[in-house]
């Protein structure tokens, strides 16, 4: 998924304005994908809610991917990764090949030097 540009919202609200808000009234701010809602819950508490559309998109995309991967795993359609075991070479075989290569090289050198 492509990179998502950063967005930020800044609201400057005097505290006494927030406390005097009628019930249900809120201050809203939006910049790019970022949203901010600030209000009062009626009992004197200040409530701030922030959301970001791009993050919601990412969450939905990841949830869909996770669901797809889980269903593929359950159905067995996920590409199986096959691993190959690599064993070390047999030391006896390596020794015999070395001895034979040495004998062959010795015979060739002897024939070449005698001529």
mmCIF file of N, CA and C in Angstrom:
data_model
loop_
_atom_site.group_PDB
_atom_site.id
_atom_site.type_symbol
_atom_site.label_atom_id
_atom_site.label_comp_id
_atom_site.label_asym_id
_atom_site.label_seq_id
_atom_site.Cartn_x
_atom_site.Cartn_y
_atom_site.Cartn_z
ATOM 1 N N UNK A 1 0.860 -1.172 0.000
ATOM 2 C CA UNK A 1 0.000 0.000 0.000
ATOM 3 C C UNK A 1 0.903 1.230 0.000
ATOM 4 N N UNK A 2 0.504 2.219 -0.744
ATOM 5 C CA UNK A 2 1.305 3.433 -0.888
ATOM 6 C C UNK A 2 1.335 4.224 0.410
ATOM 7 N N UNK A 3 2.361 5.049 0.554
ATOM 8 C CA UNK A 3 2.472 5.901 1.735
ATOM 9 C C UNK A 3 1.328 6.892 1.788
ATOM 10 N N UNK A 4 0.933 7.237 2.971
ATOM 11 C CA UNK A 4 -0.189 8.142 3.171
ATOM 12 C C UNK A 4 0.347 9.439 3.741
ATOM 13 N N UNK A 5 -0.021 10.583 3.139
ATOM 14 C CA UNK A 5 0.501 11.857 3.631
ATOM 15 C C UNK A 5 -0.021 12.168 5.027
ATOM 16 N N UNK A 6 0.813 12.844 5.795
ATOM 17 C CA UNK A 6 0.439 13.193 7.163
ATOM 18 C C UNK A 6 -0.579 14.331 7.153
ATOM 19 N N UNK A 7 -1.504 14.283 8.088
ATOM 20 C CA UNK A 7 -2.489 15.345 8.274
ATOM 21 C C UNK A 7 -2.601 15.630 9.761
ATOM 22 N N UNK A 8 -2.831 16.896 10.102
ATOM 23 C CA UNK A 8 -2.980 17.271 11.508
ATOM 24 C C UNK A 8 -4.039 18.356 11.615
ATOM 25 N N UNK A 9 -4.790 18.309 12.685
ATOM 26 C CA UNK A 9 -5.822 19.318 12.960
ATOM 27 C C UNK A 9 -5.483 19.977 14.280
ATOM 28 N N UNK A 10 -5.622 21.295 14.311
ATOM 29 C CA UNK A 10 -5.390 22.018 15.559
ATOM 30 C C UNK A 10 -6.582 22.934 15.786
ATOM 31 N N UNK A 11 -7.207 22.780 16.939
ATOM 32 C CA UNK A 11 -8.316 23.645 17.334
ATOM 33 C C UNK A 11 -7.908 24.414 18.582
ATOM 34 N N UNK A 12 -8.122 25.721 18.572
ATOM 35 C CA UNK A 12 -7.863 26.532 19.758
ATOM 36 C C UNK A 12 -9.214 27.040 20.246
ATOM 37 N N UNK A 13 -9.620 26.538 21.408
ATOM 38 C CA UNK A 13 -10.940 26.871 21.952
ATOM 39 C C UNK A 13 -10.757 27.359 23.384
ATOM 40 N N UNK A 14 -11.298 28.528 23.718
ATOM 41 C CA UNK A 14 -11.228 28.970 25.112
ATOM 42 C C UNK A 14 -12.006 28.002 26.011
ATOM 43 N N UNK A 15 -11.450 27.632 27.173
ATOM 44 C CA UNK A 15 -12.105 26.640 28.045
ATOM 45 C C UNK A 15 -13.519 27.043 28.468
ATOM 46 N N UNK A 16 -13.752 28.329 28.741
ATOM 47 C CA UNK A 16 -15.090 28.704 29.194
ATOM 48 C C UNK A 16 -16.111 28.567 28.064
ATOM 49 N N UNK A 17 -15.687 28.679 26.793
ATOM 50 C CA UNK A 17 -16.602 28.472 25.665
ATOM 51 C C UNK A 17 -17.051 27.019 25.600
ATOM 52 N N UNK A 18 -16.140 26.116 25.910
ATOM 53 C CA UNK A 18 -16.495 24.694 25.904
ATOM 54 C C UNK A 18 -17.503 24.373 26.993
ATOM 55 N N UNK A 19 -17.298 24.946 28.153
ATOM 56 C CA UNK A 19 -18.194 24.645 29.279
ATOM 57 C C UNK A 19 -19.591 25.230 29.068
ATOM 58 N N UNK A 20 -19.685 26.312 28.271
ATOM 59 C CA UNK A 20 -20.975 26.951 28.043
ATOM 60 C C UNK A 20 -21.704 26.410 26.814
ATOM 61 N N UNK A 21 -21.113 25.407 26.157
ATOM 62 C CA UNK A 21 -21.758 24.846 24.970
ATOM 63 C C UNK A 21 -23.072 24.180 25.335
ATOM 64 N N UNK A 22 -24.119 24.380 24.533
ATOM 65 C CA UNK A 22 -25.366 23.651 24.785
ATOM 66 C C UNK A 22 -25.146 22.159 24.537
ATOM 67 N N UNK A 23 -25.953 21.349 25.159
ATOM 68 C CA UNK A 23 -25.802 19.903 25.013
ATOM 69 C C UNK A 23 -26.005 19.513 23.542
ATOM 70 N N UNK A 24 -25.067 18.718 23.021
ATOM 71 C CA UNK A 24 -25.132 18.273 21.632
ATOM 72 C C UNK A 24 -24.321 19.146 20.681
ATOM 73 N N UNK A 25 -23.937 20.350 21.098
ATOM 74 C CA UNK A 25 -23.129 21.226 20.248
ATOM 75 C C UNK A 25 -21.660 20.841 20.369
ATOM 76 N N UNK A 26 -20.938 20.949 19.262
ATOM 77 C CA UNK A 26 -19.523 20.572 19.250
ATOM 78 C C UNK A 26 -18.738 21.536 18.365
ATOM 79 N N UNK A 27 -17.434 21.577 18.579
ATOM 80 C CA UNK A 27 -16.508 22.252 17.681
ATOM 81 C C UNK A 27 -15.898 21.173 16.807
ATOM 82 N N UNK A 28 -15.813 21.446 15.497
ATOM 83 C CA UNK A 28 -15.252 20.472 14.571
ATOM 84 C C UNK A 28 -14.077 21.083 13.828
ATOM 85 N N UNK A 29 -13.093 20.252 13.553
ATOM 86 C CA UNK A 29 -11.958 20.671 12.742
ATOM 87 C C UNK A 29 -11.597 19.556 11.788
ATOM 88 N N UNK A 30 -11.167 19.924 10.566
ATOM 89 C CA UNK A 30 -10.778 18.916 9.576
ATOM 90 C C UNK A 30 -9.619 19.478 8.767
ATOM 91 N N UNK A 31 -8.633 18.641 8.540
ATOM 92 C CA UNK A 31 -7.508 19.016 7.694
ATOM 93 C C UNK A 31 -7.038 17.747 6.986
ATOM 94 N N UNK A 32 -7.193 17.710 5.677
ATOM 95 C CA UNK A 32 -6.819 16.500 4.934
ATOM 96 C C UNK A 32 -7.680 15.334 5.386
ATOM 97 N N UNK A 33 -7.026 14.275 5.861
ATOM 98 C CA UNK A 33 -7.757 13.101 6.328
ATOM 99 C C UNK A 33 -8.056 13.147 7.816
ATOM 100 N N UNK A 34 -7.507 14.127 8.530
ATOM 101 C CA UNK A 34 -7.655 14.177 9.989
ATOM 102 C C UNK A 34 -8.923 14.944 10.371
ATOM 103 N N UNK A 35 -9.651 14.409 11.336
ATOM 104 C CA UNK A 35 -10.873 15.025 11.845
ATOM 105 C C UNK A 35 -10.790 15.141 13.354
ATOM 106 N N UNK A 36 -11.337 16.236 13.900
ATOM 107 C CA UNK A 36 -11.355 16.430 15.350
ATOM 108 C C UNK A 36 -12.700 17.029 15.739
ATOM 109 N N UNK A 37 -13.307 16.432 16.762
ATOM 110 C CA UNK A 37 -14.568 16.932 17.300
ATOM 111 C C UNK A 37 -14.385 17.112 18.796
ATOM 112 N N UNK A 38 -14.682 18.326 19.290
ATOM 113 C CA UNK A 38 -14.540 18.619 20.720
ATOM 114 C C UNK A 38 -15.874 19.159 21.215
ATOM 115 N N UNK A 39 -16.320 18.610 22.340
ATOM 116 C CA UNK A 39 -17.587 19.063 22.915
ATOM 117 C C UNK A 39 -17.656 18.741 24.386
ATOM 118 N N UNK A 40 -18.842 18.885 24.923
ATOM 119 C CA UNK A 40 -19.082 18.610 26.338
ATOM 120 C C UNK A 40 -20.125 17.507 26.434
ATOM 121 N N UNK A 41 -20.018 16.678 27.471
ATOM 122 C CA UNK A 41 -20.978 15.576 27.606
ATOM 123 C C UNK A 41 -22.180 15.937 28.471
ATOM 124 N N UNK A 42 -22.293 17.186 28.874
ATOM 125 C CA UNK A 42 -23.450 17.611 29.662
ATOM 126 C C UNK A 42 -23.199 17.573 31.153
ATOM 127 N N UNK A 43 -22.223 16.805 31.603
ATOM 128 C CA UNK A 43 -21.934 16.739 33.034
ATOM 129 C C UNK A 43 -20.656 17.503 33.372
ATOM 130 N N UNK A 44 -20.227 18.381 32.467
ATOM 131 C CA UNK A 44 -19.047 19.193 32.737
ATOM 132 C C UNK A 44 -17.754 18.615 32.209
ATOM 133 N N UNK A 45 -17.787 17.408 31.659
ATOM 134 C CA UNK A 45 -16.585 16.790 31.092
ATOM 135 C C UNK A 45 -16.390 17.228 29.651
ATOM 136 N N UNK A 46 -15.133 17.447 29.277
ATOM 137 C CA UNK A 46 -14.808 17.787 27.901
ATOM 138 C C UNK A 46 -14.475 16.492 27.167
ATOM 139 N N UNK A 47 -15.088 16.316 25.997
ATOM 140 C CA UNK A 47 -14.897 15.099 25.210
ATOM 141 C C UNK A 47 -14.284 15.485 23.867
ATOM 142 N N UNK A 48 -13.153 14.876 23.539
ATOM 143 C CA UNK A 48 -12.498 15.102 22.253
ATOM 144 C C UNK A 48 -12.419 13.774 21.514
ATOM 145 N N UNK A 49 -12.850 13.778 20.257
ATOM 146 C CA UNK A 49 -12.792 12.580 19.418
ATOM 147 C C UNK A 49 -12.010 12.918 18.164
ATOM 148 N N UNK A 50 -11.001 12.101 17.861
ATOM 149 C CA UNK A 50 -10.177 12.313 16.673
ATOM 150 C C UNK A 50 -10.222 11.067 15.812
ATOM 151 N N UNK A 51 -10.193 11.276 14.504
ATOM 152 C CA UNK A 51 -10.138 10.146 13.580
ATOM 153 C C UNK A 51 -9.343 10.568 12.358
ATOM 154 N N UNK A 52 -8.930 9.580 11.609
ATOM 155 C CA UNK A 52 -8.147 9.848 10.412
ATOM 156 C C UNK A 52 -8.618 8.891 9.322
ATOM 157 N N UNK A 53 -9.113 9.445 8.225
ATOM 158 C CA UNK A 53 -9.647 8.626 7.143
ATOM 159 C C UNK A 53 -8.611 7.657 6.599
ATOM 160 N N UNK A 54 -7.363 8.118 6.460
ATOM 161 C CA UNK A 54 -6.329 7.261 5.893
ATOM 162 C C UNK A 54 -6.038 6.079 6.808
ATOM 163 N N UNK A 55 -6.073 6.315 8.120
ATOM 164 C CA UNK A 55 -5.859 5.203 9.052
ATOM 165 C C UNK A 55 -7.022 4.226 8.977
ATOM 166 N N UNK A 56 -8.232 4.751 8.814
ATOM 167 C CA UNK A 56 -9.387 3.868 8.681
ATOM 168 C C UNK A 56 -9.263 3.029 7.410
ATOM 169 N N UNK A 57 -8.753 3.634 6.327
ATOM 170 C CA UNK A 57 -8.513 2.886 5.094
ATOM 171 C C UNK A 57 -7.501 1.772 5.322
ATOM 172 N N UNK A 58 -6.405 2.109 6.007
ATOM 173 C CA UNK A 58 -5.380 1.104 6.285
ATOM 174 C C UNK A 58 -5.933 -0.036 7.130
ATOM 175 N N UNK A 59 -6.696 0.302 8.147
ATOM 176 C CA UNK A 59 -7.265 -0.726 9.018
ATOM 177 C C UNK A 59 -8.175 -1.639 8.209
ATOM 178 N N UNK A 60 -9.026 -1.057 7.367
ATOM 179 C CA UNK A 60 -9.912 -1.880 6.535
ATOM 180 C C UNK A 60 -9.106 -2.768 5.594
ATOM 181 N N UNK A 61 -8.058 -2.217 4.977
ATOM 182 C CA UNK A 61 -7.237 -3.004 4.056
ATOM 183 C C UNK A 61 -6.577 -4.167 4.783
ATOM 184 N N UNK A 62 -5.993 -3.880 5.977
ATOM 185 C CA UNK A 62 -5.338 -4.950 6.741
ATOM 186 C C UNK A 62 -6.341 -5.994 7.216
ATOM 187 N N UNK A 63 -7.543 -5.570 7.594
ATOM 188 C CA UNK A 63 -8.558 -6.534 8.011
ATOM 189 C C UNK A 63 -8.951 -7.441 6.849
ATOM 190 N N UNK A 64 -9.097 -6.868 5.643
ATOM 191 C CA UNK A 64 -9.427 -7.677 4.468
ATOM 192 C C UNK A 64 -8.302 -8.651 4.138
ATOM 193 N N UNK A 65 -7.055 -8.187 4.213
ATOM 194 C CA UNK A 65 -5.909 -9.060 3.951
ATOM 195 C C UNK A 65 -5.846 -10.199 4.959
ATOM 196 N N UNK A 66 -6.067 -9.857 6.221
ATOM 197 C CA UNK A 66 -6.044 -10.883 7.266
ATOM 198 C C UNK A 66 -7.139 -11.913 7.040
ATOM 199 N N UNK A 67 -8.320 -11.456 6.689
ATOM 200 C CA UNK A 67 -9.422 -12.385 6.418
ATOM 201 C C UNK A 67 -9.096 -13.273 5.219
ATOM 202 N N UNK A 68 -8.499 -12.694 4.167
ATOM 203 C CA UNK A 68 -8.133 -13.470 2.989
ATOM 204 C C UNK A 68 -7.088 -14.526 3.334
ATOM 205 N N UNK A 69 -6.076 -14.137 4.081
ATOM 206 C CA UNK A 69 -5.005 -15.077 4.440
ATOM 207 C C UNK A 69 -5.548 -16.188 5.336
ATOM 208 N N UNK A 70 -6.427 -15.827 6.267
ATOM 209 C CA UNK A 70 -7.012 -16.858 7.142
ATOM 210 C C UNK A 70 -7.837 -17.856 6.334
ATOM 211 N N UNK A 71 -8.627 -17.352 5.384
ATOM 212 C CA UNK A 71 -9.451 -18.272 4.591
ATOM 213 C C UNK A 71 -8.573 -19.149 3.707
ATOM 214 N N UNK A 72 -7.498 -18.587 3.156
ATOM 215 C CA UNK A 72 -6.585 -19.397 2.342
ATOM 216 C C UNK A 72 -5.884 -20.448 3.190
ATOM 217 N N UNK A 73 -5.563 -20.077 4.417
ATOM 218 C CA UNK A 73 -4.899 -21.029 5.303
ATOM 219 C C UNK A 73 -5.852 -22.169 5.655
ATOM 220 N N UNK A 74 -7.107 -21.829 5.949
ATOM 221 C CA UNK A 74 -8.103 -22.869 6.275
ATOM 222 C C UNK A 74 -8.361 -23.778 5.086
ATOM 223 N N UNK A 75 -8.418 -23.199 3.892
ATOM 224 C CA UNK A 75 -8.709 -23.977 2.692
ATOM 225 C C UNK A 75 -7.488 -24.703 2.147
ATOM 226 N N UNK A 76 -6.319 -24.360 2.656
ATOM 227 C CA UNK A 76 -5.093 -25.009 2.204
ATOM 228 C C UNK A 76 -4.617 -24.512 0.852
ATOM 229 N N UNK A 77 -5.074 -23.330 0.421
ATOM 230 C CA UNK A 77 -4.667 -22.816 -0.885
ATOM 231 C C UNK A 77 -3.476 -21.890 -0.796
ATOM 232 N N UNK A 78 -2.998 -21.641 0.391
ATOM 233 C CA UNK A 78 -1.829 -20.785 0.558
ATOM 234 C C UNK A 78 -0.622 -21.490 -0.037
ATOM 235 N N UNK A 79 0.183 -20.784 -0.794
ATOM 236 C CA UNK A 79 1.363 -21.392 -1.404
ATOM 237 C C UNK A 79 2.257 -21.991 -0.333
ATOM 238 N N UNK A 80 2.506 -23.286 -0.476
ATOM 239 C CA UNK A 80 3.365 -23.959 0.492
ATOM 240 C C UNK A 80 4.821 -23.631 0.203
ATOM 241 N N UNK A 81 5.524 -23.313 1.231
ATOM 242 C CA UNK A 81 6.943 -23.056 1.102
ATOM 243 C C UNK A 81 7.659 -24.358 1.413
ATOM 244 N N UNK A 82 8.435 -24.812 0.446
ATOM 245 C CA UNK A 82 9.142 -26.065 0.639
ATOM 246 C C UNK A 82 10.588 -25.766 0.996
ATOM 247 N N UNK A 83 11.036 -26.435 2.035
ATOM 248 C CA UNK A 83 12.421 -26.246 2.446
ATOM 249 C C UNK A 83 13.210 -27.500 2.090
ATOM 250 N N UNK A 84 14.441 -27.283 1.753
ATOM 251 C CA UNK A 84 15.318 -28.380 1.405
ATOM 252 C C UNK A 84 16.368 -28.531 2.484
ATOM 253 N N UNK A 85 16.534 -29.742 2.940
ATOM 254 C CA UNK A 85 17.560 -29.974 3.951
ATOM 255 C C UNK A 85 18.885 -30.156 3.253
ATOM 256 N N UNK A 86 19.865 -29.411 3.681
ATOM 257 C CA UNK A 86 21.193 -29.551 3.098
ATOM 258 C C UNK A 86 22.052 -30.317 4.095
ATOM 259 N N UNK A 87 22.489 -31.504 3.669
ATOM 260 C CA UNK A 87 23.321 -32.321 4.547
ATOM 261 C C UNK A 87 24.789 -32.079 4.243
ATOM 262 N N UNK A 88 25.612 -32.159 5.249
ATOM 263 C CA UNK A 88 27.048 -32.005 4.992
ATOM 264 C C UNK A 88 27.542 -33.197 4.168
ATOM 265 N N UNK A 89 28.594 -32.990 3.376
ATOM 266 C CA UNK A 89 29.096 -34.091 2.547
ATOM 267 C C UNK A 89 29.643 -35.233 3.409
ATOM 268 N N UNK A 90 29.551 -36.431 2.873
ATOM 269 C CA UNK A 90 30.033 -37.627 3.562
ATOM 270 C C UNK A 90 31.564 -37.563 3.624
ATOM 271 N N UNK A 91 32.173 -37.579 4.827
ATOM 272 C CA UNK A 91 33.634 -37.439 4.933
ATOM 273 C C UNK A 91 34.401 -38.578 4.265
ATOM 274 N N UNK A 92 33.870 -39.779 4.275
ATOM 275 C CA UNK A 92 34.564 -40.911 3.643
ATOM 276 C C UNK A 92 34.611 -40.700 2.142
ATOM 277 N N UNK A 93 33.503 -40.256 1.576
ATOM 278 C CA UNK A 93 33.437 -40.011 0.140
ATOM 279 C C UNK A 93 34.409 -38.895 -0.260
ATOM 280 N N UNK A 94 34.451 -37.838 0.538
ATOM 281 C CA UNK A 94 35.361 -36.730 0.251
ATOM 282 C C UNK A 94 36.809 -37.225 0.299
ATOM 283 N N UNK A 95 37.139 -38.076 1.272
ATOM 284 C CA UNK A 95 38.501 -38.610 1.401
ATOM 285 C C UNK A 95 38.867 -39.450 0.176
ATOM 286 N N UNK A 96 37.975 -40.333 -0.250
ATOM 287 C CA UNK A 96 38.247 -41.212 -1.391
ATOM 288 C C UNK A 96 38.415 -40.388 -2.665
ATOM 289 N N UNK A 97 37.564 -39.396 -2.869
ATOM 290 C CA UNK A 97 37.683 -38.534 -4.055
ATOM 291 C C UNK A 97 39.012 -37.785 -4.023
ATOM 292 N N UNK A 98 39.422 -37.314 -2.859
ATOM 293 C CA UNK A 98 40.704 -36.617 -2.728
ATOM 294 C C UNK A 98 41.886 -37.507 -3.060
ATOM 295 N N UNK A 99 41.857 -38.739 -2.546
ATOM 296 C CA UNK A 99 42.952 -39.681 -2.805
ATOM 297 C C UNK A 99 43.012 -40.005 -4.300
ATOM 298 N N UNK A 100 41.876 -40.282 -4.911
ATOM 299 C CA UNK A 100 41.850 -40.602 -6.343
ATOM 300 C C UNK A 100 42.320 -39.420 -7.184
ATOM 301 N N UNK A 101 41.894 -38.192 -6.815
ATOM 302 C CA UNK A 101 42.338 -36.998 -7.556
ATOM 303 C C UNK A 101 43.848 -36.829 -7.411
ATOM 304 N N UNK A 102 44.379 -37.075 -6.227
ATOM 305 C CA UNK A 102 45.830 -36.992 -6.008
ATOM 306 C C UNK A 102 46.593 -38.017 -6.825
ATOM 307 N N UNK A 103 46.105 -39.270 -6.849
ATOM 308 C CA UNK A 103 46.751 -40.316 -7.649
ATOM 309 C C UNK A 103 46.726 -39.970 -9.125
ATOM 310 N N UNK A 104 45.565 -39.486 -9.602
ATOM 311 C CA UNK A 104 45.432 -39.123 -11.017
ATOM 312 C C UNK A 104 46.394 -37.989 -11.374
ATOM 313 N N UNK A 105 46.451 -36.955 -10.500
ATOM 314 C CA UNK A 105 47.365 -35.831 -10.746
ATOM 315 C C UNK A 105 48.814 -36.321 -10.716
ATOM 316 N N UNK A 106 49.139 -37.235 -9.810
ATOM 317 C CA UNK A 106 50.502 -37.781 -9.734
ATOM 318 C C UNK A 106 50.873 -38.548 -10.984
ATOM 319 N N UNK A 107 49.956 -39.368 -11.493
ATOM 320 C CA UNK A 107 50.214 -40.139 -12.715
ATOM 321 C C UNK A 107 50.432 -39.197 -13.886
ATOM 322 N N UNK A 108 49.580 -38.159 -14.005
ATOM 323 C CA UNK A 108 49.729 -37.206 -15.112
ATOM 324 C C UNK A 108 51.061 -36.465 -15.039
ATOM 325 N N UNK A 109 51.436 -36.026 -13.839
ATOM 326 C CA UNK A 109 52.718 -35.328 -13.682
ATOM 327 C C UNK A 109 53.902 -36.250 -13.996
ATOM 328 N N UNK A 110 53.804 -37.486 -13.578
ATOM 329 C CA UNK A 110 54.883 -38.439 -13.848
ATOM 330 C C UNK A 110 55.040 -38.667 -15.346
ATOM 331 N N UNK A 111 53.936 -38.833 -16.021
ATOM 332 C CA UNK A 111 53.992 -39.062 -17.485
ATOM 333 C C UNK A 111 54.547 -37.814 -18.168
ATOM 334 N N UNK A 112 54.118 -36.645 -17.753
ATOM 335 C CA UNK A 112 54.571 -35.394 -18.377
ATOM 336 C C UNK A 112 56.073 -35.174 -18.125
ATOM 337 N N UNK A 113 56.540 -35.465 -16.908
ATOM 338 C CA UNK A 113 57.935 -35.227 -16.591
ATOM 339 C C UNK A 113 58.869 -36.262 -17.233
ATOM 340 N N UNK A 114 58.441 -37.463 -17.486
ATOM 341 C CA UNK A 114 59.248 -38.496 -18.103
ATOM 342 C C UNK A 114 59.492 -38.215 -19.584
ATOM 343 N N UNK A 115 58.605 -37.482 -20.221
ATOM 344 C CA UNK A 115 58.748 -37.220 -21.656
ATOM 345 C C UNK A 115 59.702 -36.132 -21.921
#
